[in-house]
């Protein structure tokens, strides 16, 4: 047990350290930011608010005014010019901020702005750039003209509502068929507009060998087809890129989301509009999962309070939160036909299957609703980090780096996979080593019994924790490098492979001990105690970091902001923007849910109140996460996504593991053991029966998963409509040139007449 | 063992009865056919060969001339007229024969011919019909004009080679982009042309309520949108429809395929051209499977002859074909580190995975090569047997019967699945009952020992065989009805569900005994004996029915044909056509391979020569099957297919079962038992270890399956090219009407000028 305690303390400390680090970095960043902007203001000598006729400098809109306020400040005349007549508009919406290094030369900034404004044929991004206060000011504000947004919508394969309200794949040529194409703020969500800007920036490629002005030496050389944005990030010209927040919308969203008193439901569409696909899918899943916890929670309460308990002769009968001892002798409940454990185990298996199948349906419906049903990432430009020999992509016919799939597959299979397995082996080895050392130490302590040996008996735990931490750090590094080296063409594929690697390791780290107790020690009582204390402790830590800390930070942060304003009344909106730490991504959030789901589906039968605790936790988790992403971090870029990606698979795999685990726990159940003892079956026969039951259950699970369609009928019909239209479009593809030739021939003949 | 003998005898007898039935039906059919045609010739009083000016009667081309000969005979002027100018050609190729009932009125035949020739808007098939010898002659010869063929090619979603040689989805509007579109015989394969005729015939639907001329009463009423062809088959106007054979091509194919002496390789492209997709995929798989048997055969020979054998002290050491006894005492081979059984078991698991993955790749390559990579069955008209309320299909916008998917899913899940499970339960119950009765009888016999009890001891076997046969017959009936009732929209889905039902049952019937021996009796020696005798006996029966019988039949049939010719010199080509029995389908062929594959992957480790025997069997099997389909049966219609459909899944499932089975057999291996005994492990611990190994192996199998891509890189690129083109086509879909309006506006303005 001392190992566990140390573990908990270590987890708690790690959490706190993380939070503190975030806070510190946030303030360090803020300070640095403020300092740098002051330096810039000193060097540019242009007091904000004084308008020079040639270019509009930025006034200081109040942060509350958000993008709209900024739009008024950053007047249209100072933006780079648009070539396309339909894109000229009175008001330009600033979407993304590029943070440059302090030492960047004005001519480098000018060159970069020219590239951003240049059209895509000449290697540019086709966007609008604004120098901010000054040509030497270390930031560039970027906006997007209408045509670029529309074309990128088509490139990304987004679906948009047509005049009849059906979501169909957007087509630039068929523009008139779609609704609200004149108002980009209605047509695309804020998150989509901002993602498109990032997408356009990242697809800038040099059209020929050239030099970046203002950067000396080899660092300034750009080869033909080299990714400009990646290069500038590598040579530290661009420090950061992030979407601008819209304070007004954010406040409205916050009111709807976490400030209200309602317990259920989240404004998912608003979240999708403001934060984009991946964030919206995370919160949708969290929402769905919380709902899905109600049946197991009710059952858990029923089993705990109404079914005659195991160990009903125990003293702590009245308090269900105290883990009860499971009697080793089965007499205690041999008069009832089923025990709570059996009910829970069987329910867990069915529940996890049905839950995942229903979520798939929900996910398909959301994906249709948010227009991400026909994404075409594989036909887009490769992600910036993709390496390969330049060549013609056989599918799209574009010149781009190429890398054969089989090579990647070989790297994944023959290098990454063994390395990951090696690390998993090291985790298991560490655990076994710890148990061995602990046994040695405790026997040693028992033999001598001095204070020194008592202290020494903590040594294995400490060594194990240090070992686990070191291993974790090394592994994270290795996983990152391996995934880089695997050289994935698509960002989503890169993310999936990286996530999968970290995920498997984290999962192993979290569950190795519980599996060890359940399958090797075969001690249900210990499992029960450990599970319940793990749950309660991790919930407490979780509540602390996700609800209490944000609250404190908010008060602190709020006053800090106030102080900032009083201190420096000209501090502009963009400054407040950059002062927040970047969003750390959804990995930690998802892994928390996955570990929860693991506790529930794998082991909950020994502790029926798991679902109740998780339910309570999730209700606060939703608010906490919402508050965190809205207030504590910078707004992240969030690509349109059609689902949870690799997380979906992870949850499904857990569903299968749950069948194995529950079968095993059933086998260990005192009630079942009593039955088999009565029947006079040998242990080997009982195990064989359990294995057969397990196989049959897995088969039934597969059949059940197969029987429940992965998407609702109406989504299937809509998807098939899109596919049918696409098929028809191919067959109706009259060669347009032919038609034009015929027409011009007619016209010519008319002329001759 | 007596049960087994009776089983074998019963199997043998069943095989023979089947073959005889086929032969008898073939000759009965031939006789009836000849008689009916004589009747027709008597009533029509038109001696063949005398040409009337108004319509061309059919001359009697020699069967060797095939379709070409027939084309000369059935002159173009007697065909129904084509409306489309591009379809008029000097020569019409007869493709399909419709056999009418004897009592069909001439006006019914005329009406049917009119419907066949009518265009699709008026509910017709858009084909060409020829009355044959006479208006009252009970057959209609059908051909297809060019436009119908091309449009159907697009409807079916077939891929065809474009001018650059890439296979892309055919588009009628983009005709000029494809090669050899002027010569239909080059553009489409014979099988495709014939399938298109069937497809067109089956899609005839009444456009309004009407009566079929010449059919009295309710039988003659056609409701609006009712399927005409299905109706005519129901009221027994149409007895049969079959594709005409091309004797010349068939002979060429036969020479290439089974008459040559070469052992390996089949003319797969020619098979695809002549017989079509499903047949070609079967033979491709058979070919691939035969190749894939080489490594296990070599290993089997190595294990049998080079590894020190189990029971090396036995007397029958020299003869590997005699099943050896596996010593119950492990001393015999305890001096060697691994036994042949272990090598075979591990090899089997890897081999079955790699084999299926490589076949998937091969299948994808073939599917691309044969232009069936983008089939669009779900966008076509529903299959004729599909029932539902008339409504607008939301996807295609056509008026057709509709039936909600969820209803079908519910029927499959809540009715079909339990019924199938019930029958499987009955099979197991029958087997257990048999074992029980046998035990009772033998103890009874031992007690009394008279002749009567000796005879009585055969009773359980006989009852069991009768029971199994009855159950099988009932089940086939039930499976058919259930699948009908499930009301599948697509023919392929119907076939898959039906096949799956019959398949599972057949598989259970075949393997229940072996599984019982392996898992309950746990007697490896008995398993070995039974497997080897099952293999050798079934091979013998198989060789007999598939090689010897065809040979005899050919001699007999050849002389019959000769006799026919001499006997009736005017008997025409069409007569010879109809005299063969219809092809019974590929189910029996596939199930034979599946059962073979099951013996090999599940149990071959106890009898290493399995693969060698199967390899020998398959080499003759290829010739036998080829001969059968070419010579003994009428040519079947064969839809274009993109793979093996449900059989693929069946083989893959068997791969997973093989892991379980091999792990179990490993556990029973004397060598492993000796090891565990030496280590002093309890039986329960050993079983648990085996379960863990099994789970890890299944995981590895999944990883391996995931690592080997399902299609070769080049096919993936081609497929993605097609998808990319389709995506681009959607985005380039300029509203053509808009363009035309603009053009006409220009023209008008020019006029005004």
mmCIF file of N, CA and C in Angstrom, chain A residues 154 171 173-174 376 378-379 394-396 398 405-406 409 412-413 417 660 664 683-684 687-688 691 694-695 703 706-707 709 713 716-717 719-721 723-724 726-727 729-734 736 739 743 747 750-751, chain B residues 154 171 173-174 376 378-379 394-396 398 405-406 409 412-413 417 522 660 664 683-684 687-688 691 694-695 703 706-707 709 713 716-717 719-721 723-724 726-727 729-734 736 739 743 747 750-751:
data_model
loop_
_atom_site.group_PDB
_atom_site.id
_atom_site.type_symbol
_atom_site.label_atom_id
_atom_site.label_comp_id
_atom_site.label_asym_id
_atom_site.label_seq_id
_atom_site.Cartn_x
_atom_site.Cartn_y
_atom_site.Cartn_z
ATOM 1 N N UNK A 154 -13.536 24.584 -50.679
ATOM 2 C CA UNK A 154 -13.610 23.486 -51.644
ATOM 3 C C UNK A 154 -12.427 22.538 -51.482
ATOM 4 N N UNK A 171 -18.723 23.477 -53.798
ATOM 5 C CA UNK A 171 -18.048 23.587 -55.075
ATOM 6 C C UNK A 171 -18.031 25.044 -55.472
ATOM 7 N N UNK A 173 -17.399 26.471 -58.306
ATOM 8 C CA UNK A 173 -18.049 26.783 -59.576
ATOM 9 C C UNK A 173 -19.567 26.792 -59.457
ATOM 10 N N UNK A 174 -20.055 26.092 -58.468
ATOM 11 C CA UNK A 174 -21.494 25.948 -58.311
ATOM 12 C C UNK A 174 -21.985 26.876 -57.194
ATOM 13 N N UNK A 376 -11.299 15.939 -47.469
ATOM 14 C CA UNK A 376 -10.432 15.394 -48.518
ATOM 15 C C UNK A 376 -8.975 15.645 -48.203
ATOM 16 N N UNK A 378 -6.490 13.776 -47.925
ATOM 17 C CA UNK A 378 -5.431 13.091 -48.673
ATOM 18 C C UNK A 378 -5.201 13.697 -50.040
ATOM 19 N N UNK A 379 -6.130 14.547 -50.511
ATOM 20 C CA UNK A 379 -5.902 15.189 -51.804
ATOM 21 C C UNK A 379 -5.282 16.570 -51.639
ATOM 22 N N UNK A 394 1.017 11.254 -58.324
ATOM 23 C CA UNK A 394 0.266 10.587 -59.399
ATOM 24 C C UNK A 394 -1.237 10.810 -59.305
ATOM 25 N N UNK A 395 -1.734 11.139 -58.113
ATOM 26 C CA UNK A 395 -3.177 11.308 -57.971
ATOM 27 C C UNK A 395 -3.604 12.713 -58.367
ATOM 28 N N UNK A 396 -2.962 13.725 -57.770
ATOM 29 C CA UNK A 396 -3.426 15.083 -58.006
ATOM 30 C C UNK A 396 -2.666 15.760 -59.140
ATOM 31 N N UNK A 398 0.122 17.280 -58.875
ATOM 32 C CA UNK A 398 0.877 18.443 -58.378
ATOM 33 C C UNK A 398 2.319 18.051 -58.105
ATOM 34 N N UNK A 405 4.402 4.730 -49.645
ATOM 35 C CA UNK A 405 3.633 4.223 -48.497
ATOM 36 C C UNK A 405 4.265 2.999 -47.854
ATOM 37 N N UNK A 406 4.792 2.118 -48.709
ATOM 38 C CA UNK A 406 5.318 0.866 -48.150
ATOM 39 C C UNK A 406 6.500 1.126 -47.238
ATOM 40 N N UNK A 409 5.120 2.140 -44.009
ATOM 41 C CA UNK A 409 4.550 0.957 -43.380
ATOM 42 C C UNK A 409 5.657 0.104 -42.767
ATOM 43 N N UNK A 412 6.913 1.807 -39.654
ATOM 44 C CA UNK A 412 5.969 1.623 -38.548
ATOM 45 C C UNK A 412 6.067 0.204 -37.991
ATOM 46 N N UNK A 413 6.084 -0.760 -38.913
ATOM 47 C CA UNK A 413 6.001 -2.152 -38.470
ATOM 48 C C UNK A 413 7.300 -2.707 -37.915
ATOM 49 N N UNK A 417 6.914 -0.212 -33.997
ATOM 50 C CA UNK A 417 6.188 -1.209 -33.215
ATOM 51 C C UNK A 417 7.111 -1.926 -32.215
ATOM 52 N N UNK A 660 -12.787 -9.539 -21.718
ATOM 53 C CA UNK A 660 -11.789 -10.432 -21.134
ATOM 54 C C UNK A 660 -11.719 -10.204 -19.624
ATOM 55 N N UNK A 664 -12.871 -12.730 -16.468
ATOM 56 C CA UNK A 664 -11.909 -13.154 -15.477
ATOM 57 C C UNK A 664 -12.397 -12.832 -14.065
ATOM 58 N N UNK A 683 -10.229 -26.943 -11.403
ATOM 59 C CA UNK A 683 -9.918 -25.563 -11.785
ATOM 60 C C UNK A 683 -9.673 -25.420 -13.285
ATOM 61 N N UNK A 684 -8.999 -26.411 -13.892
ATOM 62 C CA UNK A 684 -8.709 -26.323 -15.325
ATOM 63 C C UNK A 684 -10.002 -26.270 -16.131
ATOM 64 N N UNK A 687 -11.594 -22.873 -15.858
ATOM 65 C CA UNK A 687 -10.910 -21.890 -16.705
ATOM 66 C C UNK A 687 -11.311 -22.084 -18.156
ATOM 67 N N UNK A 688 -11.375 -23.336 -18.594
ATOM 68 C CA UNK A 688 -11.747 -23.608 -19.988
ATOM 69 C C UNK A 688 -13.159 -23.098 -20.262
ATOM 70 N N UNK A 691 -13.050 -19.425 -20.639
ATOM 71 C CA UNK A 691 -12.495 -19.040 -21.939
ATOM 72 C C UNK A 691 -13.565 -19.181 -23.014
ATOM 73 N N UNK A 694 -15.973 -16.413 -22.719
ATOM 74 C CA UNK A 694 -15.349 -15.190 -23.217
ATOM 75 C C UNK A 694 -15.425 -15.125 -24.740
ATOM 76 N N UNK A 695 -15.076 -16.242 -25.385
ATOM 77 C CA UNK A 695 -15.101 -16.249 -26.847
ATOM 78 C C UNK A 695 -16.513 -16.028 -27.375
ATOM 79 N N UNK A 703 -21.296 -9.321 -33.116
ATOM 80 C CA UNK A 703 -22.593 -9.365 -33.808
ATOM 81 C C UNK A 703 -23.417 -8.126 -33.449
ATOM 82 N N UNK A 706 -22.145 -5.204 -35.191
ATOM 83 C CA UNK A 706 -22.466 -5.299 -36.606
ATOM 84 C C UNK A 706 -23.947 -4.975 -36.843
ATOM 85 N N UNK A 707 -24.790 -5.352 -35.853
ATOM 86 C CA UNK A 707 -26.234 -5.157 -36.026
ATOM 87 C C UNK A 707 -26.646 -3.691 -35.920
ATOM 88 N N UNK A 709 -26.290 -0.143 -36.931
ATOM 89 C CA UNK A 709 -25.587 0.550 -38.010
ATOM 90 C C UNK A 709 -24.756 1.718 -37.452
ATOM 91 N N UNK A 713 -29.994 6.151 -40.300
ATOM 92 C CA UNK A 713 -30.484 6.049 -41.671
ATOM 93 C C UNK A 713 -30.460 7.371 -42.416
ATOM 94 N N UNK A 716 -27.046 8.268 -43.542
ATOM 95 C CA UNK A 716 -26.634 7.401 -44.649
ATOM 96 C C UNK A 716 -27.241 7.885 -45.957
ATOM 97 N N UNK A 717 -28.542 8.245 -45.893
ATOM 98 C CA UNK A 717 -29.203 8.712 -47.111
ATOM 99 C C UNK A 717 -28.547 9.996 -47.615
ATOM 100 N N UNK A 719 -25.516 10.996 -47.072
ATOM 101 C CA UNK A 719 -24.174 10.695 -47.574
ATOM 102 C C UNK A 719 -24.261 10.056 -48.953
ATOM 103 N N UNK A 720 -25.229 9.146 -49.103
ATOM 104 C CA UNK A 720 -25.377 8.498 -50.405
ATOM 105 C C UNK A 720 -25.831 9.502 -51.463
ATOM 106 N N UNK A 721 -26.650 10.466 -51.035
ATOM 107 C CA UNK A 721 -27.048 11.525 -51.977
ATOM 108 C C UNK A 721 -25.810 12.238 -52.496
ATOM 109 N N UNK A 723 -22.785 11.112 -52.612
ATOM 110 C CA UNK A 723 -22.011 10.215 -53.474
ATOM 111 C C UNK A 723 -22.670 10.058 -54.837
ATOM 112 N N UNK A 724 -23.997 9.975 -54.812
ATOM 113 C CA UNK A 724 -24.723 9.817 -56.068
ATOM 114 C C UNK A 724 -24.534 11.056 -56.942
ATOM 115 N N UNK A 726 -22.065 13.062 -56.872
ATOM 116 C CA UNK A 726 -20.697 13.069 -57.360
ATOM 117 C C UNK A 726 -20.560 12.121 -58.545
ATOM 118 N N UNK A 727 -21.229 10.960 -58.452
ATOM 119 C CA UNK A 727 -21.173 9.999 -59.550
ATOM 120 C C UNK A 727 -21.816 10.587 -60.801
ATOM 121 N N UNK A 729 -22.146 13.679 -61.463
ATOM 122 C CA UNK A 729 -21.332 14.775 -61.965
ATOM 123 C C UNK A 729 -20.249 14.237 -62.887
ATOM 124 N N UNK A 730 -19.658 13.112 -62.511
ATOM 125 C CA UNK A 730 -18.623 12.522 -63.366
ATOM 126 C C UNK A 730 -19.230 12.147 -64.705
ATOM 127 N N UNK A 731 -20.425 11.537 -64.661
ATOM 128 C CA UNK A 731 -20.983 11.060 -65.919
ATOM 129 C C UNK A 731 -21.517 12.208 -66.768
ATOM 130 N N UNK A 732 -21.799 13.337 -66.105
ATOM 131 C CA UNK A 732 -22.285 14.479 -66.886
ATOM 132 C C UNK A 732 -21.170 15.415 -67.303
ATOM 133 N N UNK A 733 -19.937 14.996 -66.982
ATOM 134 C CA UNK A 733 -18.801 15.853 -67.275
ATOM 135 C C UNK A 733 -18.612 15.960 -68.789
ATOM 136 N N UNK A 734 -19.428 16.796 -69.412
ATOM 137 C CA UNK A 734 -19.236 17.054 -70.832
ATOM 138 C C UNK A 734 -17.959 17.865 -70.929
ATOM 139 N N UNK A 736 -15.963 20.588 -71.280
ATOM 140 C CA UNK A 736 -16.410 21.975 -71.395
ATOM 141 C C UNK A 736 -15.740 22.641 -72.579
ATOM 142 N N UNK A 739 -17.675 22.077 -75.623
ATOM 143 C CA UNK A 739 -18.881 22.907 -75.693
ATOM 144 C C UNK A 739 -18.514 24.305 -76.154
ATOM 145 N N UNK A 743 -19.696 26.307 -79.413
ATOM 146 C CA UNK A 743 -20.330 27.619 -79.313
ATOM 147 C C UNK A 743 -19.612 28.637 -80.186
ATOM 148 N N UNK A 747 -20.820 30.939 -83.279
ATOM 149 C CA UNK A 747 -20.698 32.390 -83.301
ATOM 150 C C UNK A 747 -19.976 32.822 -84.572
ATOM 151 N N UNK A 750 -22.074 32.606 -87.514
ATOM 152 C CA UNK A 750 -23.039 33.697 -87.522
ATOM 153 C C UNK A 750 -22.395 34.977 -88.056
ATOM 154 N N UNK A 751 -21.153 35.190 -87.581
ATOM 155 C CA UNK A 751 -20.416 36.356 -88.076
ATOM 156 C C UNK A 751 -20.309 36.338 -89.576
ATOM 157 N N UNK B 154 -22.311 2.467 -67.889
ATOM 158 C CA UNK B 154 -22.251 3.589 -66.947
ATOM 159 C C UNK B 154 -23.095 3.310 -65.707
ATOM 160 N N UNK B 171 -18.035 6.878 -68.480
ATOM 161 C CA UNK B 171 -19.047 7.926 -68.541
ATOM 162 C C UNK B 171 -19.509 8.072 -69.977
ATOM 163 N N UNK B 173 -21.178 10.373 -71.460
ATOM 164 C CA UNK B 173 -20.986 11.694 -72.052
ATOM 165 C C UNK B 173 -19.539 11.940 -72.452
ATOM 166 N N UNK B 174 -18.657 11.222 -71.814
ATOM 167 C CA UNK B 174 -17.229 11.440 -72.036
ATOM 168 C C UNK B 174 -16.675 10.333 -72.931
ATOM 169 N N UNK B 376 -21.543 0.246 -58.682
ATOM 170 C CA UNK B 376 -22.512 1.139 -58.036
ATOM 171 C C UNK B 376 -23.842 0.445 -57.855
ATOM 172 N N UNK B 378 -25.684 -0.110 -55.373
ATOM 173 C CA UNK B 378 -26.708 0.478 -54.506
ATOM 174 C C UNK B 378 -27.436 1.639 -55.156
ATOM 175 N N UNK B 379 -26.887 2.180 -56.264
ATOM 176 C CA UNK B 379 -27.603 3.257 -56.942
ATOM 177 C C UNK B 379 -28.451 2.734 -58.100
ATOM 178 N N UNK B 394 -34.885 8.519 -51.935
ATOM 179 C CA UNK B 394 -34.326 9.834 -51.596
ATOM 180 C C UNK B 394 -32.951 10.069 -52.208
ATOM 181 N N UNK B 395 -32.253 9.003 -52.537
ATOM 182 C CA UNK B 395 -30.901 9.182 -53.078
ATOM 183 C C UNK B 395 -30.936 9.437 -54.574
ATOM 184 N N UNK B 396 -31.611 8.537 -55.317
ATOM 185 C CA UNK B 396 -31.561 8.665 -56.767
ATOM 186 C C UNK B 396 -32.744 9.450 -57.320
ATOM 187 N N UNK B 398 -35.609 8.275 -58.015
ATOM 188 C CA UNK B 398 -36.455 7.444 -58.875
ATOM 189 C C UNK B 398 -37.631 6.898 -58.082
ATOM 190 N N UNK B 405 -34.186 0.425 -43.949
ATOM 191 C CA UNK B 405 -33.045 -0.411 -43.557
ATOM 192 C C UNK B 405 -33.185 -0.965 -42.146
ATOM 193 N N UNK B 406 -33.683 -0.140 -41.253
ATOM 194 C CA UNK B 406 -33.741 -0.594 -39.860
ATOM 195 C C UNK B 406 -34.661 -1.793 -39.712
ATOM 196 N N UNK B 409 -32.720 -4.715 -40.735
ATOM 197 C CA UNK B 409 -31.742 -4.995 -39.693
ATOM 198 C C UNK B 409 -32.407 -5.716 -38.516
ATOM 199 N N UNK B 412 -33.117 -9.272 -39.510
ATOM 200 C CA UNK B 412 -31.892 -10.081 -39.485
ATOM 201 C C UNK B 412 -31.514 -10.404 -38.047
ATOM 202 N N UNK B 413 -31.558 -9.370 -37.205
ATOM 203 C CA UNK B 413 -31.046 -9.531 -35.850
ATOM 204 C C UNK B 413 -31.982 -10.291 -34.928
ATOM 205 N N UNK B 417 -31.115 -14.365 -37.042
ATOM 206 C CA UNK B 417 -29.987 -14.780 -36.204
ATOM 207 C C UNK B 417 -30.393 -15.841 -35.180
ATOM 208 N N UNK B 522 -10.341 -34.537 -26.296
ATOM 209 C CA UNK B 522 -8.923 -34.184 -26.156
ATOM 210 C C UNK B 522 -8.021 -35.353 -26.521
ATOM 211 N N UNK B 660 -7.179 -19.945 -32.199
ATOM 212 C CA UNK B 660 -7.737 -20.596 -31.016
ATOM 213 C C UNK B 660 -7.446 -22.097 -31.067
ATOM 214 N N UNK B 664 -4.904 -24.436 -28.691
ATOM 215 C CA UNK B 664 -5.427 -25.552 -27.930
ATOM 216 C C UNK B 664 -4.679 -26.837 -28.228
ATOM 217 N N UNK B 683 -2.616 -27.645 -13.870
ATOM 218 C CA UNK B 683 -3.358 -27.575 -15.148
ATOM 219 C C UNK B 683 -4.017 -26.221 -15.356
ATOM 220 N N UNK B 684 -4.578 -25.643 -14.289
ATOM 221 C CA UNK B 684 -5.263 -24.354 -14.425
ATOM 222 C C UNK B 684 -4.280 -23.285 -14.888
ATOM 223 N N UNK B 687 -3.543 -23.696 -18.559
ATOM 224 C CA UNK B 687 -4.649 -23.218 -19.395
ATOM 225 C C UNK B 687 -4.623 -21.696 -19.452
ATOM 226 N N UNK B 688 -4.373 -21.069 -18.309
ATOM 227 C CA UNK B 688 -4.342 -19.607 -18.282
ATOM 228 C C UNK B 688 -3.220 -19.084 -19.176
ATOM 229 N N UNK B 691 -4.306 -19.328 -22.697
ATOM 230 C CA UNK B 691 -5.264 -18.266 -23.039
ATOM 231 C C UNK B 691 -4.519 -16.969 -23.294
ATOM 232 N N UNK B 694 -2.862 -17.137 -26.578
ATOM 233 C CA UNK B 694 -3.870 -17.001 -27.627
ATOM 234 C C UNK B 694 -4.236 -15.539 -27.854
ATOM 235 N N UNK B 695 -4.454 -14.808 -26.755
ATOM 236 C CA UNK B 695 -4.835 -13.407 -26.886
ATOM 237 C C UNK B 695 -3.714 -12.599 -27.527
ATOM 238 N N UNK B 703 -2.392 -7.052 -35.769
ATOM 239 C CA UNK B 703 -1.365 -6.081 -36.141
ATOM 240 C C UNK B 703 -0.795 -6.420 -37.519
ATOM 241 N N UNK B 706 -3.124 -5.536 -40.135
ATOM 242 C CA UNK B 706 -3.189 -4.091 -40.277
ATOM 243 C C UNK B 706 -1.955 -3.568 -41.013
ATOM 244 N N UNK B 707 -0.828 -4.245 -40.791
ATOM 245 C CA UNK B 707 0.422 -3.770 -41.375
ATOM 246 C C UNK B 707 0.491 -4.018 -42.880
ATOM 247 N N UNK B 709 -0.943 -3.709 -46.268
ATOM 248 C CA UNK B 709 -2.068 -2.954 -46.853
ATOM 249 C C UNK B 709 -2.954 -3.858 -47.695
ATOM 250 N N UNK B 713 0.116 -0.637 -53.637
ATOM 251 C CA UNK B 713 0.235 0.820 -53.794
ATOM 252 C C UNK B 713 -0.298 1.321 -55.132
ATOM 253 N N UNK B 716 -3.991 1.438 -55.162
ATOM 254 C CA UNK B 716 -4.475 2.531 -54.323
ATOM 255 C C UNK B 716 -4.371 3.853 -55.080
ATOM 256 N N UNK B 717 -3.232 4.041 -55.765
ATOM 257 C CA UNK B 717 -3.047 5.291 -56.503
ATOM 258 C C UNK B 717 -4.096 5.410 -57.600
ATOM 259 N N UNK B 719 -7.016 4.006 -57.708
ATOM 260 C CA UNK B 719 -8.329 4.218 -57.108
ATOM 261 C C UNK B 719 -8.474 5.666 -56.661
ATOM 262 N N UNK B 720 -7.402 6.187 -56.048
ATOM 263 C CA UNK B 720 -7.457 7.573 -55.594
ATOM 264 C C UNK B 720 -7.534 8.532 -56.772
ATOM 265 N N UNK B 721 -6.888 8.163 -57.875
ATOM 266 C CA UNK B 721 -7.022 8.987 -59.079
ATOM 267 C C UNK B 721 -8.483 9.084 -59.491
ATOM 268 N N UNK B 723 -11.097 8.646 -57.613
ATOM 269 C CA UNK B 723 -11.837 9.445 -56.633
ATOM 270 C C UNK B 723 -11.541 10.926 -56.792
ATOM 271 N N UNK B 724 -10.284 11.231 -57.067
ATOM 272 C CA UNK B 724 -9.899 12.635 -57.225
ATOM 273 C C UNK B 724 -10.595 13.227 -58.449
ATOM 274 N N UNK B 726 -13.359 12.242 -59.693
ATOM 275 C CA UNK B 726 -14.774 12.393 -59.384
ATOM 276 C C UNK B 726 -14.987 13.655 -58.555
ATOM 277 N N UNK B 727 -14.063 13.911 -57.608
ATOM 278 C CA UNK B 727 -14.174 15.113 -56.776
ATOM 279 C C UNK B 727 -14.042 16.362 -57.627
ATOM 280 N N UNK B 729 -14.643 16.562 -60.761
ATOM 281 C CA UNK B 729 -15.800 16.675 -61.643
ATOM 282 C C UNK B 729 -16.925 17.403 -60.933
ATOM 283 N N UNK B 730 -17.109 17.083 -59.653
ATOM 284 C CA UNK B 730 -18.165 17.760 -58.894
ATOM 285 C C UNK B 730 -17.868 19.242 -58.837
ATOM 286 N N UNK B 731 -16.587 19.572 -58.565
ATOM 287 C CA UNK B 731 -16.287 20.992 -58.378
ATOM 288 C C UNK B 731 -16.282 21.738 -59.708
ATOM 289 N N UNK B 732 -16.091 20.980 -60.805
ATOM 290 C CA UNK B 732 -16.099 21.667 -62.105
ATOM 291 C C UNK B 732 -17.476 21.666 -62.745
ATOM 292 N N UNK B 733 -18.443 21.128 -61.972
ATOM 293 C CA UNK B 733 -19.787 21.031 -62.526
ATOM 294 C C UNK B 733 -20.370 22.424 -62.731
ATOM 295 N N UNK B 734 -19.958 23.064 -63.786
ATOM 296 C CA UNK B 734 -20.566 24.355 -64.120
ATOM 297 C C UNK B 734 -21.975 24.048 -64.561
ATOM 298 N N UNK B 736 -24.559 23.528 -66.667
ATOM 299 C CA UNK B 736 -24.481 23.523 -68.131
ATOM 300 C C UNK B 736 -25.573 24.405 -68.718
ATOM 301 N N UNK B 739 -24.393 27.882 -68.900
ATOM 302 C CA UNK B 739 -23.460 28.102 -69.996
ATOM 303 C C UNK B 739 -24.229 28.255 -71.297
ATOM 304 N N UNK B 743 -24.394 31.372 -73.805
ATOM 305 C CA UNK B 743 -24.062 31.227 -75.214
ATOM 306 C C UNK B 743 -25.190 31.765 -76.093
ATOM 307 N N UNK B 747 -25.330 34.684 -78.852
ATOM 308 C CA UNK B 747 -25.777 34.466 -80.222
ATOM 309 C C UNK B 747 -26.887 35.458 -80.572
ATOM 310 N N UNK B 750 -25.589 38.812 -81.155
ATOM 311 C CA UNK B 750 -24.942 38.870 -82.464
ATOM 312 C C UNK B 750 -25.973 39.044 -83.570
ATOM 313 N N UNK B 751 -27.072 38.297 -83.430
ATOM 314 C CA UNK B 751 -28.168 38.420 -84.398
ATOM 315 C C UNK B 751 -28.640 39.855 -84.467
#
